[in-house]
One Martini backbone bead per residue (centre of mass of N, CA, C, O) as a GRO file, in nm:
protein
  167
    1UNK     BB    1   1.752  13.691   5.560
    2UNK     BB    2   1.825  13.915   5.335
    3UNK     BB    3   1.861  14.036   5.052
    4UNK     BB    4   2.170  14.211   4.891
    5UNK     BB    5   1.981  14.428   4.804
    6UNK     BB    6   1.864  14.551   5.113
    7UNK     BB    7   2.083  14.643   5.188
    8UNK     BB    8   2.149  14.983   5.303
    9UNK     BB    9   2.366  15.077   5.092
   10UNK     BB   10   2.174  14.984   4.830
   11UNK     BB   11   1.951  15.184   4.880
   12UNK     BB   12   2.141  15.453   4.895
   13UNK     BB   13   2.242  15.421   4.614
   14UNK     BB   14   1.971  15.398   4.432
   15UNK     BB   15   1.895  15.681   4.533
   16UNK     BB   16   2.153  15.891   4.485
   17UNK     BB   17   2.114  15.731   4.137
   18UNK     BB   18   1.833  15.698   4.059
   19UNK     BB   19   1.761  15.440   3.925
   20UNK     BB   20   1.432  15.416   3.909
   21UNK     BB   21   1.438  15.558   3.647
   22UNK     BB   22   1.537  15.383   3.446
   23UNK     BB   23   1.565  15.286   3.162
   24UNK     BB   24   1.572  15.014   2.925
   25UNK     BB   25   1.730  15.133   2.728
   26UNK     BB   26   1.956  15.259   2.910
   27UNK     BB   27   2.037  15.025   3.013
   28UNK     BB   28   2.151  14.875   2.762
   29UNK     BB   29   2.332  15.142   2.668
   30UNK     BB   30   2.516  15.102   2.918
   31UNK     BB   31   2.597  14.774   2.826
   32UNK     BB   32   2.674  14.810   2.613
   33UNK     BB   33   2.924  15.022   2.634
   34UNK     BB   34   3.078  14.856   2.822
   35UNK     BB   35   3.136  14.607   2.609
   36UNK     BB   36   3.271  14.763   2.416
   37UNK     BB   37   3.507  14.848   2.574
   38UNK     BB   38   3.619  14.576   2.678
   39UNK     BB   39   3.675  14.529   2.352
   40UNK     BB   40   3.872  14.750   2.302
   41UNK     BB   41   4.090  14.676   2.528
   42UNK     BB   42   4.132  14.381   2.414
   43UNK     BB   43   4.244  14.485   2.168
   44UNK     BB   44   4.492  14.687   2.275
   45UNK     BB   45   4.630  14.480   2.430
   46UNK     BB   46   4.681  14.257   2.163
   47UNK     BB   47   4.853  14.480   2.037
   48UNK     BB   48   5.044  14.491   2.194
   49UNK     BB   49   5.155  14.204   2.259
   50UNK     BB   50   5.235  14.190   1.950
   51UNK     BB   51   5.411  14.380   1.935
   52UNK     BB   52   5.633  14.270   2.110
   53UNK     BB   53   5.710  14.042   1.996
   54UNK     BB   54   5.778  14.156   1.685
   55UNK     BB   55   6.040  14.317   1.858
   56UNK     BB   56   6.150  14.172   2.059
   57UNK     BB   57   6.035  14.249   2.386
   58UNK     BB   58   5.883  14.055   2.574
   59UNK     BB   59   6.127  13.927   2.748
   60UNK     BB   60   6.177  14.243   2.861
   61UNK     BB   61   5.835  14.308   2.907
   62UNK     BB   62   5.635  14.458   3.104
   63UNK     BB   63   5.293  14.433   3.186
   64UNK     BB   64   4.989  14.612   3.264
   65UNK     BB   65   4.658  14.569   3.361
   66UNK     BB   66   4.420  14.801   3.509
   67UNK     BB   67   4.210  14.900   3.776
   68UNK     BB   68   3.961  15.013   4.051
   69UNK     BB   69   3.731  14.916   3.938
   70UNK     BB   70   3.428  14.753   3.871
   71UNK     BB   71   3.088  14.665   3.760
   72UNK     BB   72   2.747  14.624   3.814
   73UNK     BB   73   2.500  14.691   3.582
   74UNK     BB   74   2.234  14.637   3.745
   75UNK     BB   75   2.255  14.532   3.992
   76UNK     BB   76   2.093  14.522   4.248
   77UNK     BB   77   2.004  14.849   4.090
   78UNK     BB   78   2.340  14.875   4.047
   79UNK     BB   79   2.613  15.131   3.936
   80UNK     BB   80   2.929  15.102   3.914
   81UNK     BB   81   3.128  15.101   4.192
   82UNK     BB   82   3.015  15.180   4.540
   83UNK     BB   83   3.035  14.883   4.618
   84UNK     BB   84   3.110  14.571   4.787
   85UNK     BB   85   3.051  14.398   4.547
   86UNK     BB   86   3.210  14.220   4.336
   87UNK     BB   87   3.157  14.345   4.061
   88UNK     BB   88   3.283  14.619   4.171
   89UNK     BB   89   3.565  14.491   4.345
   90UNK     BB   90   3.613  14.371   4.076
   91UNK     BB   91   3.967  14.345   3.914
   92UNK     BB   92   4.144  14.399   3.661
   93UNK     BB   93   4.474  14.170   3.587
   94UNK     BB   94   4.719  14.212   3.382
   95UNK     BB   95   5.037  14.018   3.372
   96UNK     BB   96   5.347  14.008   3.160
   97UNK     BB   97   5.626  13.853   3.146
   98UNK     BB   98   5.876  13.813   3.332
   99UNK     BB   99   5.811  13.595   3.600
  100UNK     BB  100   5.547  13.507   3.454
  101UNK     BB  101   5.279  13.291   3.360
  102UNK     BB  102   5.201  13.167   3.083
  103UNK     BB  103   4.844  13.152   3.048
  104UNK     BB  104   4.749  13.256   3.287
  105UNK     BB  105   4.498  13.148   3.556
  106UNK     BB  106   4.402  13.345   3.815
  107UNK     BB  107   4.211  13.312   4.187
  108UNK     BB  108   4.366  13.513   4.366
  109UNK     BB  109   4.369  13.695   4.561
  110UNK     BB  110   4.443  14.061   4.490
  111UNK     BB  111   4.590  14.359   4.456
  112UNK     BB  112   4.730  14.698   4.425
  113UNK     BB  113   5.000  14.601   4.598
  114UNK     BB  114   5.089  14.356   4.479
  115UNK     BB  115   5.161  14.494   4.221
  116UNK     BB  116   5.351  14.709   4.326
  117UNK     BB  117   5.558  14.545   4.411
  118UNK     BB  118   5.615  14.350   4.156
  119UNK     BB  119   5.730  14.622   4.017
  120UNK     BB  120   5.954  14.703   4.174
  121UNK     BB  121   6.099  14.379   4.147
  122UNK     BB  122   6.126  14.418   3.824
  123UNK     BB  123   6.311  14.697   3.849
  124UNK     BB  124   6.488  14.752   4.114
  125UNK     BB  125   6.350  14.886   4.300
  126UNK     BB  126   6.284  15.055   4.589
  127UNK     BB  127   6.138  14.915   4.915
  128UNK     BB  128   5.958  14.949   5.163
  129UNK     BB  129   5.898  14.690   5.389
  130UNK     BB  130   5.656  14.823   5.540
  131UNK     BB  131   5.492  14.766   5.234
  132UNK     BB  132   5.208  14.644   5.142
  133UNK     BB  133   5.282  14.328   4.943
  134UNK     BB  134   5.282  14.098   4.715
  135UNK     BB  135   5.426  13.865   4.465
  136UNK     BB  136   5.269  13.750   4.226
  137UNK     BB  137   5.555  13.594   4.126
  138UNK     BB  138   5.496  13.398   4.405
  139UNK     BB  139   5.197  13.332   4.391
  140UNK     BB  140   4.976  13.103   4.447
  141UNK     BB  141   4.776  12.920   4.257
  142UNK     BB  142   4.460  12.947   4.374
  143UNK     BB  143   4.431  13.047   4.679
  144UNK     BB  144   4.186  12.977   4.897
  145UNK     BB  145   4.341  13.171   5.156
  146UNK     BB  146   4.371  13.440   5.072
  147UNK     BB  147   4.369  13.785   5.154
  148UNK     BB  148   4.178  14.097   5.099
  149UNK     BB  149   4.124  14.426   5.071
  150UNK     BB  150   3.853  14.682   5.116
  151UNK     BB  151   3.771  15.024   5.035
  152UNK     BB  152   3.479  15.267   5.088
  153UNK     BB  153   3.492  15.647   5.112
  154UNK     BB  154   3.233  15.804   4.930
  155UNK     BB  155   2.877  15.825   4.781
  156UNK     BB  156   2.604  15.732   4.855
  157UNK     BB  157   2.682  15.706   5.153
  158UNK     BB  158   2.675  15.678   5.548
  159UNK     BB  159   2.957  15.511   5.501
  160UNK     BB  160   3.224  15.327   5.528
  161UNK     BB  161   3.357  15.068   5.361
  162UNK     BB  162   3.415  14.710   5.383
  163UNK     BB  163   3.632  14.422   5.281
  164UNK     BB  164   3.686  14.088   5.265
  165UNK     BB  165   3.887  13.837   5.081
  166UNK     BB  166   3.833  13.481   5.039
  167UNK     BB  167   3.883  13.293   4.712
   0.00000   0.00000   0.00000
């Protein structure tokens, strides 16, 4: 097969956003900017991470921090959101408090729906039976077998992407 850079919606995407023009300087200050904002995000969380604990408040207070989508980098020259490579499909999920198992690192495909769920069960409040998502503090630690689902339905792009991951 061809190399996961030729796949045509990777072609794309790098036409569309005009990649092949990035000049090298851009390139660095892209990816500075990047790890920076990364690191400011890291110091904020643990700035409230701290305040909970100080105020006694960790005990009764679920935090959770998410995005919606991770970064490409100029992996096979692609920047931003929009394909369905892991870099880009792989969201930042930090959730901690009751519940929760305290300074687990967890390896388990996961959506946006499994967290909703379990702010739902958090909070005590009604959640319809028939709404797709696990509770996060049930899911087993690093479960091989569990798959999640994404997709994109974008600009960039000749069609909608999706993709299931699986381990």
């Amino acid at each position: 097969g061809s190399p996961p850079g030729d796949h045509h919606y990777a072609q794309d995407l790098r036409k569309h956003f005009q990649t092949e023009a990035f000049r090298e300087e851009s390139i660095r200050g892209l990816r500075r900017g990047y790890y920076g904002c990364v690191t400011h995000v890291d110091r904020m969380i643990g700035a409230v991470m701290d305040a909970l604990e100080e105020t006694g408040l960790s005990d009764r207070t679920v935090f959770a921090y998410t995005s919606d989508h991770g970064e490409m980098l100029g992996k096979f020259g692609m920047w931003w959101k929009c394909s369905m490579y892991e870099d880009s499909v792989r969201a930042p999920l930090i959730v901690a408090g009751p519940g929760f198992r305290r300074g687990a690192i967890d390896h388990t495909a996961v959506n946006q729906l499994d967290l909703q769920a379990s702010m739902f069960a958090t909070t005590g409040a009604d959640r319809p039976d028939d709404w797709a998502g696990e509770l996060l503090q049930e899911l087993g630690s690093n479960d091989p077998h569990r798959a999640t689902f994404s997709e994109y339905h974008g600009h960039g792009v000749r069609g909608s992407a999706f993709m299931v991951r699986k381990g």
